[in-house]
CSV table of C-alpha atoms in Angstrom, one decimal:
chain,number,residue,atom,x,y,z
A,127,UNK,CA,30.2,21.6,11.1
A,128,UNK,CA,29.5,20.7,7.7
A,129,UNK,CA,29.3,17.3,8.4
A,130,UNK,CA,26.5,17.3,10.8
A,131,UNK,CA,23.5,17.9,8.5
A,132,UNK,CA,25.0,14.8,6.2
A,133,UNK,CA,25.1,12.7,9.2
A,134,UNK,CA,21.3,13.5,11.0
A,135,UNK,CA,19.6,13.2,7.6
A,136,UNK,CA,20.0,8.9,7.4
A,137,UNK,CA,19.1,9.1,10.9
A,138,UNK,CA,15.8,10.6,10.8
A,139,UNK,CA,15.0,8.7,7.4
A,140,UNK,CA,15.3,5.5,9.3
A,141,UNK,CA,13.3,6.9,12.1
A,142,UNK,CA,11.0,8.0,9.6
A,143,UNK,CA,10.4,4.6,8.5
A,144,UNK,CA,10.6,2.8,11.6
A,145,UNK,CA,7.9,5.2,13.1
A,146,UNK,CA,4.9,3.3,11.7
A,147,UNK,CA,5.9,0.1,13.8
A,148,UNK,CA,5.2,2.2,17.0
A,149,UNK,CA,1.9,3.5,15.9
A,150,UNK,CA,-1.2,1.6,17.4
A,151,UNK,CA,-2.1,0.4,13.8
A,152,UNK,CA,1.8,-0.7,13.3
A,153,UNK,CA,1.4,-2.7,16.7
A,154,UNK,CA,-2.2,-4.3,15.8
A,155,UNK,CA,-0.6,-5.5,12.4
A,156,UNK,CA,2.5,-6.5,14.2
A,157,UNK,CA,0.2,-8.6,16.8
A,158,UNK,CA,-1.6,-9.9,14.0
A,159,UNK,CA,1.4,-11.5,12.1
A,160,UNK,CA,2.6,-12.9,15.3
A,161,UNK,CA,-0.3,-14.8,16.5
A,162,UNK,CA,-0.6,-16.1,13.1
A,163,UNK,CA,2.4,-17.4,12.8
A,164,UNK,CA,2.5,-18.7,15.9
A,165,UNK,CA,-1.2,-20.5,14.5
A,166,UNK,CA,0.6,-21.9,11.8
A,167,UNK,CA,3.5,-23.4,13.9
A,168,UNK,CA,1.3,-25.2,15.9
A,169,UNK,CA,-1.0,-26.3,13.6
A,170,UNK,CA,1.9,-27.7,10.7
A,171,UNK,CA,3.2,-29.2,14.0
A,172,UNK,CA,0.6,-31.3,14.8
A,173,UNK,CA,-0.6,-32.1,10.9
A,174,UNK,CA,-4.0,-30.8,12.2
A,175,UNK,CA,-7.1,-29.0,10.4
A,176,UNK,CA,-6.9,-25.7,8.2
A,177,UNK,CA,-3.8,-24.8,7.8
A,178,UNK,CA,-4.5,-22.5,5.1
A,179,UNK,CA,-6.4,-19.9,7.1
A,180,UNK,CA,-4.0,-18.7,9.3
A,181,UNK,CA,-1.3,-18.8,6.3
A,182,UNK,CA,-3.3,-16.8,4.4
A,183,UNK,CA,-4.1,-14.1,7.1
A,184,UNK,CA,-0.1,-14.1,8.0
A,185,UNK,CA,0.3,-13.1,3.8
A,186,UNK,CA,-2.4,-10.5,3.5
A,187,UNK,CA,-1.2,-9.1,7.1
A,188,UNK,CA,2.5,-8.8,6.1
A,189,UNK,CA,1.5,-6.9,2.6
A,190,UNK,CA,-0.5,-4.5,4.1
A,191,UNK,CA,2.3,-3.8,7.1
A,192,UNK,CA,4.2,-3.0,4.3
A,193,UNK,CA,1.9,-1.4,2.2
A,194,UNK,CA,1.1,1.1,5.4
A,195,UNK,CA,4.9,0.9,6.4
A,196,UNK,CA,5.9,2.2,3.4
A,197,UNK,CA,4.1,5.0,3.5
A,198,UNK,CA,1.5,4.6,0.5
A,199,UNK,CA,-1.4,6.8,-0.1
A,200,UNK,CA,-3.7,4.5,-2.1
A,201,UNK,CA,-7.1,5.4,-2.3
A,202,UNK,CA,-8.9,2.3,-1.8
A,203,UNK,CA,-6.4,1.0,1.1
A,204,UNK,CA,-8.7,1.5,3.8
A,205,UNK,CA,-11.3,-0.3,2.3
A,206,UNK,CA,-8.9,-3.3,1.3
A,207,UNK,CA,-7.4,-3.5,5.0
A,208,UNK,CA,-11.5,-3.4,6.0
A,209,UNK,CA,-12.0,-6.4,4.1
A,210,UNK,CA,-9.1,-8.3,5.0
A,211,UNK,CA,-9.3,-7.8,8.9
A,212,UNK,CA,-13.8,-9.0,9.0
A,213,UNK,CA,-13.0,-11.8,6.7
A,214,UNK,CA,-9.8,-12.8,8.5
A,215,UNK,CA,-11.5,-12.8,11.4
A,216,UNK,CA,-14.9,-14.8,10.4
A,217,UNK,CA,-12.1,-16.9,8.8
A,218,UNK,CA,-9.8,-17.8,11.8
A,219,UNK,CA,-12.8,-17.7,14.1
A,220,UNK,CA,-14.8,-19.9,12.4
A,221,UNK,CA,-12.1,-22.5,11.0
A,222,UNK,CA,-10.4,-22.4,14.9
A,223,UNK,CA,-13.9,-23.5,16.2
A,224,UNK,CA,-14.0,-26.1,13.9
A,225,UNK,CA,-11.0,-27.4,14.7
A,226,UNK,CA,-10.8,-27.5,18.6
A,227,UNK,CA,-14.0,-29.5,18.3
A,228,UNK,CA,-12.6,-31.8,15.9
A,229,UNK,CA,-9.3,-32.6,16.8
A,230,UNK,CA,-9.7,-32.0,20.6
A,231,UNK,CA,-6.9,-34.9,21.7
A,232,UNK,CA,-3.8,-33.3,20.0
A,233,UNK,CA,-2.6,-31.0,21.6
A,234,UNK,CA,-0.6,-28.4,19.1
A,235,UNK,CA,-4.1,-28.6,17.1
A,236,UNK,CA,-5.8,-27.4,20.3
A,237,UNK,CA,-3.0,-24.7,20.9
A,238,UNK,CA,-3.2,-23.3,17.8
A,239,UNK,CA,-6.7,-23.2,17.3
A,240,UNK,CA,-7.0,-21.3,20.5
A,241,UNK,CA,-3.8,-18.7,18.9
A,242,UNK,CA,-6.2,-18.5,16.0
A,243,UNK,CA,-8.7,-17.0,18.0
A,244,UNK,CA,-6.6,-14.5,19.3
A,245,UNK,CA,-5.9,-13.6,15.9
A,246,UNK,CA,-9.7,-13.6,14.9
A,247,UNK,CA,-9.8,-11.2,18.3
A,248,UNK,CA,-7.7,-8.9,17.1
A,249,UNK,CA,-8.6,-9.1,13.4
A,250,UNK,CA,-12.1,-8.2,15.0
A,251,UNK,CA,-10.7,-5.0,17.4
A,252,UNK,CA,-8.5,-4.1,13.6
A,253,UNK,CA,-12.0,-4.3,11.5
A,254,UNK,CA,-13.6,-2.1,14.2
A,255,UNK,CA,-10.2,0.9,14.2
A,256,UNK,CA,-10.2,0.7,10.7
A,257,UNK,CA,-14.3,1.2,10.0
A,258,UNK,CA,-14.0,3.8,12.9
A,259,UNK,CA,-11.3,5.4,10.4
A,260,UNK,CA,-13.0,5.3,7.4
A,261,UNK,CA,-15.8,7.3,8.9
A,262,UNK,CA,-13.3,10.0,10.1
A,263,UNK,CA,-12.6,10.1,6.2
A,264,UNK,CA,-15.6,10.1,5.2
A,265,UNK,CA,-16.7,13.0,7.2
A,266,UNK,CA,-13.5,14.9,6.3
A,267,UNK,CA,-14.7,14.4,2.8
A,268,UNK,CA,-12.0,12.3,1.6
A,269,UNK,CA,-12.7,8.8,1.1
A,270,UNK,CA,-15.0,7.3,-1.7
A,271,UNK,CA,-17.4,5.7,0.3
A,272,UNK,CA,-19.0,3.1,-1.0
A,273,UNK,CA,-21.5,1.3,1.4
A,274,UNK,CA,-22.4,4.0,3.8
């Protein structure tokens, strides 16, 4: 039965690292990525308005799922996911406004302006769990808080 420890061991490092997925903040990001992509199908589609905000909330949302998948314990994290998720979703929200009034007779503009709000949706729920977190830290005494 020597074998057995040797054969558990790359077992529970992949469920180690495959646990983050699952976690409510592993599902949020997860959501987040796919609505955005989704956004930028659509819009590339249908040649339509601002492209580049949903493209850029796809990047930053991918890094920090990796970022938090990986397991890293940087300091200022929480405070760089905070900014991403309220500026990705006055972002999207604003720039998928924008462009269901403006292009309002194609209809992959339409669809993925209204995906975009979705995104800036959750973004929005994501900026609320993640300040909510922060002030868990900050009353445990470990976070540098900065504007509260």
């Amino acid at each position: 039965m020597e074998g057995t420890k040797e054969n558990i061991q790359p077992v529970l490092a992949v469920e180690h690292k495959t646990k983050f997925i699952w976690s409510p903040k592993g599902m949020i990001l997860a959501l987040e990525i796919v609505l955005c992509l989704i956004a930028v199908i659509c819009k590339a589609v249908s040649f339509g308005c601002y492209l580049w905000s949903p493209i850029i909330e796809l990047v930053w949302a991918i890094i920090i799922f990796i970022v938090y998948g990986m397991d890293l314990q940087l300091q200022s994290l929480p405070w760089t996911d905070f900014f991403r998720a309220i500026t990705g979703s006055l972002i999207l929200f604003i720039t998928s406004l924008v462009c269901i009034n403006w292009v309002l007779e194609i209809s992959g503009e339409v669809a993925g302006s209204i995906f975009g709000l979705m995104a800036a949706a959750v973004l929005g729920y994501d900026t609320y769990s993640i300040l909510k977190h922060i002030k868990e830290l900050k009353e445990q005494g470990r976070a540098n808080v900065i504007f509260f």
